[in-house]
PDB file of C-alpha atoms in Angstrom:
ATOM      1  CA  MET A 520     -20.991 422.983 260.543  1.00 81.00           C
ATOM      2  CA  THR A 521     -17.987 422.429 258.323  1.00 88.00           C
ATOM      3  CA  GLY A 522     -16.950 418.815 257.788  1.00 91.00           C
ATOM      4  CA  PHE A 523     -20.147 417.314 259.165  1.00 95.00           C
ATOM      5  CA  LYS A 524     -22.929 415.889 257.023  1.00 94.00           C
ATOM      6  CA  HIS A 525     -25.278 414.359 259.576  1.00 97.00           C
ATOM      7  CA  LYS A 526     -27.493 416.624 261.680  1.00 97.00           C
ATOM      8  CA  THR A 527     -29.914 415.507 264.420  1.00 98.00           C
ATOM      9  CA  PRO A 528     -32.414 417.892 266.038  1.00 98.00           C
ATOM     10  CA  ILE A 529     -32.547 417.740 269.841  1.00 98.00           C
ATOM     11  CA  GLN A 530     -35.574 418.622 271.922  1.00 97.00           C
ATOM     12  CA  VAL A 531     -34.428 420.281 275.139  1.00 97.00           C
ATOM     13  CA  ARG A 532     -36.876 419.194 277.819  1.00 96.00           C
ATOM     14  CA  PHE A 533     -37.738 421.013 281.014  1.00 96.00           C
ATOM     15  CA  LYS A 534     -36.426 418.018 282.993  1.00 96.00           C
ATOM     16  CA  ASP A 535     -32.985 418.551 281.386  1.00 97.00           C
ATOM     17  CA  ILE A 536     -32.590 421.913 283.128  1.00 96.00           C
ATOM     18  CA  ASP A 537     -30.768 422.104 286.464  1.00 95.00           C
ATOM     19  CA  ALA A 538     -31.027 424.597 289.325  1.00 94.00           C
ATOM     20  CA  LEU A 539     -28.712 427.008 287.498  1.00 93.00           C
ATOM     21  CA  GLY A 540     -31.165 427.302 284.588  1.00 94.00           C
ATOM     22  CA  HIS A 541     -29.163 425.431 281.951  1.00 95.00           C
ATOM     23  CA  VAL A 542     -28.995 421.870 280.688  1.00 97.00           C
ATOM     24  CA  ASN A 543     -27.167 419.682 283.177  1.00 96.00           C
ATOM     25  CA  ASN A 544     -23.897 418.421 281.702  1.00 94.00           C
ATOM     26  CA  ALA A 545     -24.941 414.758 282.023  1.00 94.00           C
ATOM     27  CA  ASN A 546     -27.679 415.315 279.425  1.00 97.00           C
ATOM     28  CA  HIS A 547     -25.082 415.946 276.729  1.00 98.00           C
ATOM     29  CA  LEU A 548     -24.410 412.186 276.751  1.00 97.00           C
ATOM     30  CA  SER A 549     -28.088 411.520 276.026  1.00 97.00           C
ATOM     31  CA  TYR A 550     -28.057 414.056 273.201  1.00 98.00           C
ATOM     32  CA  ILE A 551     -25.028 412.503 271.519  1.00 98.00           C
ATOM     33  CA  GLU A 552     -26.477 409.016 272.073  1.00 97.00           C
ATOM     34  CA  LEU A 553     -29.599 410.025 270.160  1.00 97.00           C
ATOM     35  CA  ALA A 554     -27.435 411.516 267.404  1.00 97.00           C
ATOM     36  CA  ARG A 555     -25.294 408.357 267.295  1.00 96.00           C
ATOM     37  CA  VAL A 556     -28.338 406.118 266.796  1.00 93.00           C
ATOM     38  CA  HIS A 557     -29.681 408.368 264.032  1.00 95.00           C
ATOM     39  CA  TYR A 558     -26.249 408.547 262.389  1.00 96.00           C
ATOM     40  CA  PHE A 559     -25.758 404.782 262.437  1.00 93.00           C
ATOM     41  CA  ASN A 560     -29.262 404.177 261.062  1.00 92.00           C
ATOM     42  CA  ASP A 561     -28.801 406.751 258.289  1.00 94.00           C
ATOM     43  CA  ALA A 562     -25.213 405.883 257.385  1.00 94.00           C
ATOM     44  CA  VAL A 563     -25.315 402.101 257.720  1.00 92.00           C
ATOM     45  CA  GLY A 564     -29.074 401.701 257.228  1.00 87.00           C
ATOM     46  CA  MET A 565     -29.180 397.962 257.788  1.00 74.00           C
ATOM     47  CA  ASN A 566     -31.689 395.870 259.676  1.00 76.00           C
ATOM     48  CA  ILE A 567     -29.471 394.803 262.572  1.00 79.00           C
ATOM     49  CA  ASN A 568     -30.577 392.402 265.280  1.00 82.00           C
ATOM     50  CA  TRP A 569     -29.214 394.397 268.210  1.00 81.00           C
ATOM     51  CA  SER A 570     -29.811 391.500 270.624  1.00 85.00           C
ATOM     52  CA  GLU A 571     -27.167 389.476 268.745  1.00 90.00           C
ATOM     53  CA  GLU A 572     -24.564 391.990 267.623  1.00 91.00           C
ATOM     54  CA  GLY A 573     -23.981 395.694 267.578  1.00 90.00           C
ATOM     55  CA  ILE A 574     -21.862 398.439 269.064  1.00 93.00           C
ATOM     56  CA  ILE A 575     -21.120 399.453 272.622  1.00 94.00           C
ATOM     57  CA  LEU A 576     -19.737 402.678 274.017  1.00 96.00           C
ATOM     58  CA  ALA A 577     -16.154 402.273 275.245  1.00 97.00           C
ATOM     59  CA  LYS A 578     -15.207 405.910 275.866  1.00 98.00           C
ATOM     60  CA  ALA A 579     -16.815 409.347 275.726  1.00 98.00           C
ATOM     61  CA  THR A 580     -15.073 412.697 275.916  1.00 98.00           C
ATOM     62  CA  ILE A 581     -16.983 415.983 276.023  1.00 98.00           C
ATOM     63  CA  ASP A 582     -15.645 419.533 275.908  1.00 98.00           C
ATOM     64  CA  TYR A 583     -18.239 422.056 277.079  1.00 98.00           C
ATOM     65  CA  LYS A 584     -18.059 425.467 275.410  1.00 98.00           C
ATOM     66  CA  MET A 585     -21.312 427.247 276.342  1.00 97.00           C
ATOM     67  CA  PRO A 586     -24.411 426.372 278.368  1.00 97.00           C
ATOM     68  CA  ILE A 587     -27.552 425.048 276.695  1.00 98.00           C
ATOM     69  CA  LEU A 588     -30.733 426.840 277.727  1.00 97.00           C
ATOM     70  CA  LEU A 589     -34.323 425.595 277.694  1.00 96.00           C
ATOM     71  CA  ASN A 590     -35.430 427.530 274.617  1.00 96.00           C
ATOM     72  CA  ASP A 591     -32.300 426.946 272.532  1.00 97.00           C
ATOM     73  CA  LYS A 592     -32.822 425.299 269.146  1.00 98.00           C
ATOM     74  CA  VAL A 593     -30.222 422.525 269.506  1.00 98.00           C
ATOM     75  CA  PHE A 594     -28.735 420.129 266.928  1.00 98.00           C
ATOM     76  CA  VAL A 595     -25.969 417.540 267.058  1.00 98.00           C
ATOM     77  CA  TYR A 596     -23.719 417.048 264.047  1.00 98.00           C
ATOM     78  CA  THR A 597     -22.075 413.616 263.809  1.00 98.00           C
ATOM     79  CA  ARG A 598     -19.325 412.094 261.687  1.00 97.00           C
ATOM     80  CA  CYS A 599     -17.142 408.995 261.663  1.00 97.00           C
ATOM     81  CA  SER A 600     -13.544 410.110 262.141  1.00 96.00           C
ATOM     82  CA  ARG A 601     -11.719 406.777 262.476  1.00 97.00           C
ATOM     83  CA  THR A 602     -12.267 403.112 261.726  1.00 96.00           C
ATOM     84  CA  GLY A 603     -10.207 400.327 263.227  1.00 97.00           C
ATOM     85  CA  ASN A 604     -10.336 396.542 263.350  1.00 97.00           C
ATOM     86  CA  LYS A 605     -12.954 396.262 266.108  1.00 98.00           C
ATOM     87  CA  SER A 606     -13.852 399.870 266.808  1.00 98.00           C
ATOM     88  CA  PHE A 607     -14.537 403.263 265.298  1.00 97.00           C
ATOM     89  CA  ASP A 608     -14.672 406.849 266.536  1.00 98.00           C
ATOM     90  CA  LEU A 609     -17.539 409.263 266.141  1.00 98.00           C
ATOM     91  CA  GLU A 610     -17.131 413.017 266.555  1.00 98.00           C
ATOM     92  CA  TYR A 611     -19.941 415.357 267.498  1.00 98.00           C
ATOM     93  CA  ALA A 612     -20.591 419.079 267.457  1.00 98.00           C
ATOM     94  CA  VAL A 613     -23.461 420.227 269.665  1.00 98.00           C
ATOM     95  CA  VAL A 614     -24.762 423.540 268.374  1.00 98.00           C
ATOM     96  CA  LYS A 615     -27.648 425.928 268.731  1.00 98.00           C
ATOM     97  CA  GLU A 616     -29.125 427.770 265.832  1.00 97.00           C
ATOM     98  CA  GLU A 617     -29.078 431.504 266.435  1.00 97.00           C
ATOM     99  CA  ASN A 618     -29.838 434.125 263.786  1.00 96.00           C
ATOM    100  CA  GLY A 619     -29.420 431.499 261.060  1.00 94.00           C
ATOM    101  CA  LYS A 620     -25.956 430.475 262.228  1.00 96.00           C
ATOM    102  CA  ASP A 621     -24.590 427.557 264.250  1.00 97.00           C
ATOM    103  CA  VAL A 622     -23.159 428.487 267.647  1.00 98.00           C
ATOM    104  CA  LEU A 623     -20.898 425.780 269.087  1.00 98.00           C
ATOM    105  CA  LEU A 624     -21.990 424.600 272.543  1.00 98.00           C
ATOM    106  CA  ALA A 625     -19.899 421.441 272.963  1.00 98.00           C
ATOM    107  CA  THR A 626     -17.731 418.976 271.108  1.00 98.00           C
ATOM    108  CA  ALA A 627     -17.497 415.274 271.842  1.00 98.00           C
ATOM    109  CA  THR A 628     -15.831 412.081 270.713  1.00 98.00           C
ATOM    110  CA  THR A 629     -16.911 408.512 271.372  1.00 98.00           C
ATOM    111  CA  VAL A 630     -15.080 405.253 270.814  1.00 98.00           C
ATOM    112  CA  MET A 631     -17.537 402.584 269.694  1.00 97.00           C
ATOM    113  CA  VAL A 632     -16.604 398.904 269.956  1.00 97.00           C
ATOM    114  CA  CYS A 633     -18.283 396.191 267.889  1.00 96.00           C
ATOM    115  CA  PHE A 634     -19.751 393.545 270.164  1.00 96.00           C
ATOM    116  CA  ASN A 635     -21.259 390.083 269.787  1.00 95.00           C
ATOM    117  CA  TYR A 636     -23.929 389.656 272.470  1.00 93.00           C
ATOM    118  CA  ARG A 637     -24.258 385.890 271.854  1.00 93.00           C
ATOM    119  CA  THR A 638     -20.609 385.247 272.715  1.00 95.00           C
ATOM    120  CA  GLY A 639     -20.200 388.205 275.073  1.00 95.00           C
ATOM    121  CA  SER A 640     -17.062 389.379 273.296  1.00 97.00           C
ATOM    122  CA  THR A 641     -15.796 391.995 270.910  1.00 97.00           C
ATOM    123  CA  MET A 642     -15.983 391.315 267.202  1.00 97.00           C
ATOM    124  CA  LEU A 643     -14.398 392.682 264.066  1.00 97.00           C
ATOM    125  CA  LEU A 644     -15.940 395.799 262.557  1.00 96.00           C
ATOM    126  CA  LYS A 645     -18.011 394.385 259.707  1.00 93.00           C
ATOM    127  CA  GLU A 646     -16.662 395.478 256.340  1.00 95.00           C
ATOM    128  CA  GLU A 647     -20.194 396.291 255.230  1.00 93.00           C
ATOM    129  CA  TRP A 648     -20.724 398.662 258.181  1.00 94.00           C
ATOM    130  CA  LYS A 649     -17.306 400.257 257.646  1.00 95.00           C
ATOM    131  CA  ASN A 650     -17.820 400.712 253.900  1.00 95.00           C
ATOM    132  CA  LYS A 651     -21.294 402.189 254.368  1.00 94.00           C
ATOM    133  CA  MET A 652     -20.022 404.726 256.925  1.00 95.00           C
ATOM    134  CA  LEU A 653     -17.056 405.671 254.725  1.00 94.00           C
ATOM    135  CA  ASP A 654     -19.309 405.987 251.659  1.00 94.00           C
ATOM    136  CA  TYR A 655     -21.753 408.123 253.655  1.00 95.00           C
ATOM    137  CA  GLU A 656     -18.958 410.471 254.684  1.00 94.00           C
ATOM    138  CA  LYS A 657     -17.782 410.826 251.059  1.00 90.00           C
ATOM    139  CA  GLN A 658     -21.217 411.822 249.719  1.00 82.00           C
ATOM    140  CA  PRO A 659     -21.588 415.496 248.770  1.00 75.00           C
TER     141      PRO A 659
END
């Protein structure tokens, strides 16, 4: 997928399928959540004490293009598309691999807010996190 470096494989489970025979739309949020965790671990790669500080989901937008079926080989591509003072945006492309090519199933965007769990309030996006994500995106 052009413009994306990070790719997370998704296992479509039988429980994800609804009565119409495709993945229920609510499961897309779980798929992008898994991709987000893998992206953050790979891009930032720090040992973070998530009980003290971290990121919380402020907004999620999903555009559904095609249904996901049980036997589809699904991946989620993830990239950081914006950094702010206390938040950043991640973009996602949910695809299936078919005949060696990516077929777009959905696109999504999330707004992630940096949060201090000790104080119960938002916090500034740590420069180290920001720089690591930006450096990750610049790598060939």
